[in-house]
C-alpha cells in the first residue's frame, strides 16, 4: 500500500519518549503513553487495512462522544491514507444519513451512546461494516479487536 506523505507524530514521539504521557481522558482517568498510543494506532491501522480492506482515500465515518479513541482513529487513518469522516451528533437523523450517503464510508465506528443512531445511519446510507467502542471491554468490539491483534 502507498503511504501518504505526512509526518507521523505518534511514531516520532513514541521513538523518543515512549513512557511520556500522550493522552489523558479526564472524565474517566484513562491515560495513554506515546508507546501505548503507537501500539494501538499501529494495530488499528493494520485492522483497517486487513480486516476492513480499507485503502488510500477510502472513508471511515465516526459518531461518538469525546474520547481518546478518536485520536487513535485519526492517526490510524493518517497512516493508512483513509479519510476520517466525523459525523456531528448534533445534526438530525436525516442530515446524518445525507452526509453519510455523500461521503460513502465503507466503515462506521461509533460509541455505545450513539449505537442506535449509528444503526439507522448505516442502514439508511448503505454502510455495510460497523465497529463499536464502549467503556466496558466486554461491550467494545473496537477495543477487543485492537487488544487481540498481534503486532
XYZ file of N, CA and C in Angstrom:
453
model
N 0.827 -1.174 0.000
C 0.000 0.000 0.000
C 0.875 1.241 0.000
N 0.461 2.254 -0.725
C 1.165 3.524 -0.772
C 0.872 4.287 0.507
N 1.921 4.788 1.136
C 1.744 5.570 2.354
C 1.601 7.039 2.002
N 0.675 7.730 2.661
C 0.536 9.160 2.416
C 1.756 9.924 2.932
N 2.030 11.049 2.338
C 3.187 11.842 2.721
C 2.796 12.786 3.864
N 2.778 12.263 5.069
C 2.502 13.076 6.249
C 3.513 12.723 7.325
N 3.697 13.638 8.249
C 4.575 13.358 9.383
C 3.776 12.573 10.411
N 4.333 11.485 10.881
C 3.664 10.626 11.848
C 4.104 11.034 13.257
N 3.310 11.898 13.891
C 3.648 12.432 15.204
C 3.697 11.345 16.269
N 2.824 10.382 16.170
C 2.782 9.330 17.180
C 4.058 8.505 17.125
N 4.447 8.074 15.953
C 5.668 7.299 15.793
C 6.897 8.104 16.235
N 6.925 9.356 15.857
C 8.035 10.250 16.211
C 8.213 10.320 17.730
N 7.140 10.608 18.445
C 7.234 10.748 19.902
C 7.407 9.405 20.603
N 6.843 8.341 20.051
C 6.991 7.010 20.647
C 8.449 6.559 20.610
N 9.163 6.899 19.553
C 10.588 6.549 19.459
C 11.425 7.352 20.451
N 11.064 8.582 20.701
C 11.866 9.466 21.536
C 11.504 9.420 23.012
N 10.223 9.244 23.321
C 9.784 9.254 24.719
C 8.590 8.322 24.920
N 8.809 7.012 24.779
C 7.688 6.067 24.801
C 6.899 6.045 26.107
N 7.519 6.394 27.219
C 6.820 6.341 28.504
C 6.204 7.668 28.924
N 6.375 8.704 28.131
C 5.792 10.012 28.445
C 4.293 9.997 28.141
N 3.513 10.735 28.907
C 2.070 10.776 28.651
C 1.763 11.434 27.305
N 0.861 10.829 26.569
C 0.423 11.376 25.283
C -1.004 11.890 25.370
N -1.889 11.110 25.995
C -3.310 11.471 26.083
C -3.842 11.144 27.471
N -4.737 11.978 27.945
C -5.444 11.718 29.195
C -6.901 12.093 29.004
N -7.769 11.193 29.381
C -9.206 11.475 29.351
C -9.625 11.753 30.800
N -9.812 13.009 31.101
C -10.035 13.424 32.486
C -11.316 12.845 33.086
N -12.352 12.671 32.292
C -13.614 12.146 32.813
C -13.470 10.729 33.363
N -12.654 9.919 32.707
C -12.517 8.518 33.109
C -11.172 8.211 33.758
N -10.212 9.117 33.616
C -8.875 8.861 34.137
C -8.020 7.998 33.225
N -8.540 7.609 32.081
C -7.794 6.777 31.135
C -6.620 7.562 30.562
N -5.450 6.934 30.554
C -4.238 7.587 30.052
C -3.557 6.685 29.046
N -2.852 7.303 28.111
C -2.038 6.582 27.139
C -0.677 7.253 27.068
N 0.375 6.444 27.126
C 1.711 6.963 26.855
C 1.903 6.978 25.344
N 2.992 7.603 24.912
C 3.276 7.608 23.474
C 3.508 6.187 22.964
N 4.152 5.361 23.762
C 4.384 3.969 23.359
C 3.085 3.190 23.230
N 2.179 3.361 24.187
C 0.878 2.690 24.123
C 0.063 3.195 22.942
N 0.105 4.505 22.732
C -0.631 5.077 21.603
C -0.079 4.547 20.286
N 1.242 4.461 20.186
C 1.873 3.924 18.973
C 1.405 2.497 18.705
N 1.378 1.680 19.743
C 0.953 0.293 19.589
C -0.500 0.213 19.121
N -1.369 0.969 19.755
C -2.792 0.919 19.402
C -3.051 1.501 18.009
N -2.386 2.590 17.667
C -2.548 3.173 16.329
C -2.046 2.198 15.272
N -0.909 1.562 15.522
C -0.372 0.584 14.568
C -1.304 -0.595 14.369
N -1.841 -1.091 15.460
C -2.775 -2.218 15.370
C -4.047 -1.811 14.632
N -4.585 -0.642 14.978
C -5.804 -0.185 14.315
C -5.563 0.051 12.829
N -4.439 0.632 12.476
C -4.124 0.847 11.060
C -4.084 -0.488 10.318
N -3.457 -1.484 10.942
C -3.395 -2.815 10.331
C -4.802 -3.413 10.191
N -5.633 -3.253 11.197
C -7.007 -3.766 11.157
C -7.809 -3.082 10.058
N -7.655 -1.773 9.937
C -8.371 -1.054 8.873
C -7.989 -1.604 7.504
N -6.713 -1.903 7.313
C -6.241 -2.390 6.013
C -6.589 -3.851 5.765
N -6.460 -4.694 6.783
C -6.625 -6.129 6.552
C -8.042 -6.619 6.829
N -8.569 -6.310 7.974
C -9.905 -6.793 8.349
C -11.002 -6.095 7.544
N -10.869 -4.766 7.395
C -11.903 -3.993 6.707
C -11.535 -3.655 5.265
N -10.323 -4.036 4.841
C -9.853 -3.849 3.469
C -9.981 -2.401 2.984
N -9.581 -1.490 3.844
C -9.616 -0.073 3.510
C -8.264 0.362 2.979
N -8.294 1.216 1.997
C -7.064 1.696 1.399
C -7.096 3.190 1.190
N -6.159 3.642 0.406
C -5.988 5.054 0.127
C -7.298 5.679 -0.342
N -7.723 6.730 0.324
C -8.905 7.536 0.016
C -10.237 6.867 0.356
N -10.218 5.637 0.913
C -11.471 5.089 1.438
C -11.856 5.893 2.665
N -13.128 5.867 3.008
C -13.613 6.691 4.102
C -14.086 5.859 5.286
N -13.813 6.412 6.483
C -14.255 5.834 7.742
C -15.049 6.913 8.462
N -16.328 6.656 8.715
C -17.156 7.612 9.447
C -17.126 7.274 10.930
N -17.287 8.294 11.752
C -17.336 8.081 13.201
C -18.383 9.000 13.800
N -19.187 8.441 14.708
C -20.105 9.233 15.513
C -19.923 8.771 16.948
N -19.429 9.691 17.785
C -19.093 9.330 19.162
C -18.929 10.591 20.001
N -19.107 10.420 21.298
C -18.776 11.485 22.230
C -17.256 11.613 22.290
N -16.780 12.679 22.922
C -15.335 12.880 23.053
C -14.693 11.695 23.769
N -13.597 11.217 23.212
C -12.932 10.029 23.730
C -11.531 9.993 23.146
N -10.564 9.443 23.893
C -9.199 9.395 23.358
C -9.089 8.447 22.167
N -10.049 7.541 22.017
C -10.015 6.638 20.856
C -10.226 7.400 19.549
N -10.809 8.593 19.618
C -10.926 9.421 18.416
C -9.542 9.786 17.880
N -8.596 10.025 18.784
C -7.229 10.312 18.351
C -6.581 9.082 17.743
N -6.805 7.918 18.352
C -6.268 6.676 17.785
C -6.774 6.487 16.361
N -8.058 6.696 16.189
C -8.676 6.539 14.875
C -8.129 7.556 13.881
N -7.997 8.792 14.313
C -7.487 9.839 13.432
C -6.071 9.500 12.957
N -5.207 9.105 13.873
C -3.825 8.785 13.487
C -3.742 7.503 12.662
N -4.593 6.526 12.934
C -4.610 5.302 12.119
C -5.059 5.619 10.699
N -6.032 6.496 10.564
C -6.476 6.898 9.222
C -5.356 7.628 8.481
N -4.632 8.486 9.177
C -3.499 9.169 8.538
C -2.464 8.172 8.038
N -2.192 7.143 8.846
C -1.196 6.135 8.456
C -1.624 5.342 7.239
N -2.885 5.060 7.126
C -3.353 4.201 6.034
C -3.798 4.991 4.809
N -3.883 6.295 4.942
C -4.348 7.108 3.828
C -5.857 7.104 3.673
N -6.555 6.569 4.670
C -8.013 6.625 4.639
C -8.462 7.991 5.145
N -9.669 8.350 4.822
C -10.199 9.664 5.166
C -11.201 9.515 6.299
N -10.956 10.226 7.387
C -11.850 10.204 8.535
C -12.998 11.181 8.295
N -14.220 10.686 8.483
C -15.424 11.494 8.299
C -16.146 11.583 9.636
N -15.855 12.626 10.435
C -16.552 12.760 11.711
C -17.983 13.247 11.481
N -18.930 12.539 12.067
C -20.334 12.926 11.956
C -20.738 13.682 13.213
N -21.336 14.824 13.043
C -21.730 15.685 14.156
C -23.043 15.188 14.745
N -22.998 14.671 15.954
C -24.183 14.105 16.598
C -25.239 15.149 16.910
N -24.938 16.411 16.723
C -25.938 17.465 16.939
C -26.897 17.602 15.746
N -26.565 16.970 14.637
C -27.405 17.052 13.446
C -28.590 16.095 13.569
N -29.594 16.339 12.754
C -30.763 15.459 12.750
C -30.414 14.138 12.080
N -31.253 13.143 12.307
C -31.038 11.826 11.709
C -30.954 11.925 10.190
N -31.848 12.687 9.594
C -31.844 12.851 8.145
C -30.579 13.507 7.632
N -30.089 14.501 8.357
C -28.857 15.167 7.942
C -27.659 14.223 8.051
N -27.627 13.416 9.097
C -26.532 12.459 9.256
C -26.527 11.417 8.143
N -27.704 10.937 7.784
C -27.799 9.965 6.694
C -27.363 10.610 5.379
N -27.791 11.845 5.136
C -27.393 12.541 3.910
C -25.879 12.718 3.845
N -25.266 13.078 4.964
C -23.808 13.225 4.993
C -23.117 11.889 4.734
N -23.618 10.840 5.364
C -23.019 9.513 5.172
C -23.168 9.048 3.729
N -24.325 9.277 3.134
C -24.505 8.900 1.721
C -23.538 9.657 0.832
N -23.372 10.943 1.094
C -22.485 11.775 0.287
C -21.026 11.354 0.432
N -20.604 11.056 1.664
C -19.205 10.690 1.901
C -18.892 9.269 1.439
N -19.869 8.371 1.534
C -19.674 6.994 1.097
C -18.671 6.200 1.908
N -18.727 6.257 3.247
C -17.766 5.474 4.028
C -18.020 3.982 3.911
N -16.949 3.216 4.012
C -17.061 1.757 3.997
C -17.230 1.201 5.412
N -16.913 2.025 6.420
C -16.955 1.605 7.816
C -17.506 2.744 8.657
N -18.365 2.403 9.616
C -18.887 3.371 10.579
C -18.470 2.916 11.969
N -17.737 3.768 12.669
C -17.329 3.489 14.043
C -18.152 4.384 14.953
N -18.613 3.801 16.064
C -19.462 4.566 16.982
C -19.252 4.098 18.406
N -19.725 4.902 19.338
C -19.657 4.501 20.740
C -21.023 3.975 21.170
N -21.109 3.536 22.415
C -22.362 2.961 22.924
C -23.475 3.993 22.969
N -23.127 5.237 23.262
C -24.129 6.299 23.344
C -24.873 6.478 22.027
N -24.164 6.375 20.936
C -24.741 6.643 19.614
C -25.014 5.372 18.817
N -25.094 4.228 19.485
C -25.290 2.946 18.795
C -26.596 2.900 18.008
N -27.683 3.357 18.611
C -28.973 3.313 17.912
C -28.957 4.225 16.687
N -28.430 5.433 16.859
C -28.329 6.373 15.735
C -27.414 5.795 14.650
N -26.314 5.167 15.059
C -25.382 4.572 14.093
C -26.055 3.458 13.296
N -26.895 2.692 13.952
C -27.623 1.627 13.259
C -28.497 2.198 12.150
N -29.194 3.278 12.446
C -30.046 3.921 11.431
C -29.203 4.523 10.308
N -28.114 5.178 10.666
C -27.240 5.777 9.653
C -26.700 4.694 8.725
N -26.199 3.615 9.302
C -25.630 2.529 8.490
C -26.684 1.919 7.578
N -27.846 1.638 8.134
C -28.916 1.022 7.346
C -29.373 1.940 6.220
N -29.654 3.192 6.547
C -30.234 4.119 5.567
C -29.233 4.637 4.537
N -27.938 4.532 4.836
C -26.947 5.022 3.869
C -26.147 3.903 3.220
N -26.424 2.654 3.605
C -25.779 1.523 2.953
C -24.367 1.220 3.426
N -24.027 1.585 4.650
C -22.712 1.257 5.195
C -22.774 -0.176 5.718
N -21.966 -1.044 5.154
C -22.053 -2.472 5.479
C -21.348 -2.836 6.787
N -20.273 -2.146 7.122
C -19.454 -2.513 8.280
C -19.587 -1.480 9.391
N -19.728 -1.990 10.637
C -19.775 -1.125 11.822
C -18.842 -1.681 12.888
N -18.308 -0.776 13.679
C -17.444 -1.153 14.787
C -17.801 -0.270 15.969
N -18.015 -0.888 17.134
C -18.493 -0.161 18.309
C -17.441 -0.162 19.406
N -17.295 0.996 20.068
C -16.499 1.012 21.288
C -17.389 1.351 22.459
N -16.953 0.916 23.625
C -17.714 1.100 24.849
C -16.746 1.259 26.006
N -17.251 1.736 27.129
C -16.400 1.885 28.314
C -16.058 0.544 28.939
N -16.853 -0.477 28.651
C -16.552 -1.808 29.177
C -16.000 -2.670 28.044
N -14.902 -3.339 28.328
C -14.231 -4.145 27.312
C -15.147 -5.211 26.732
N -16.014 -5.779 27.558
C -16.916 -6.838 27.094
C -17.856 -6.346 25.991
N -18.183 -5.055 26.006
C -19.098 -4.486 25.016
C -18.386 -3.752 23.886
N -17.067 -3.709 23.917
C -16.318 -2.895 22.976
C -15.638 -3.744 21.912
N -16.306 -3.899 20.774
C -15.702 -4.633 19.656
C -14.383 -3.986 19.241
N -14.364 -2.652 19.241
C -13.190 -1.876 18.858
C -11.980 -2.263 19.706
N -12.131 -2.190 21.034
C -11.008 -2.475 21.931
C -10.622 -3.950 21.918
N -11.594 -4.832 21.864
C -11.277 -6.265 21.795
C -10.489 -6.583 20.529
N -10.863 -5.942 19.434
C -10.169 -6.184 18.170
C -8.731 -5.678 18.248
N -8.538 -4.492 18.781
C -7.182 -3.935 18.898
C -6.352 -4.752 19.878
N -6.925 -5.071 21.032
C -6.181 -5.831 22.048
C -5.853 -7.251 21.580
N -6.691 -7.813 20.729
C -6.475 -9.178 20.255
C -5.589 -9.304 19.036
N -5.223 -8.179 18.438
C -4.441 -8.203 17.206
C -2.965 -8.214 17.531
N -2.254 -9.203 17.073
C -0.802 -9.282 17.298
C -0.085 -8.331 16.358
N 0.912 -7.664 16.895
C 1.670 -6.730 16.055
C 2.693 -7.460 15.227
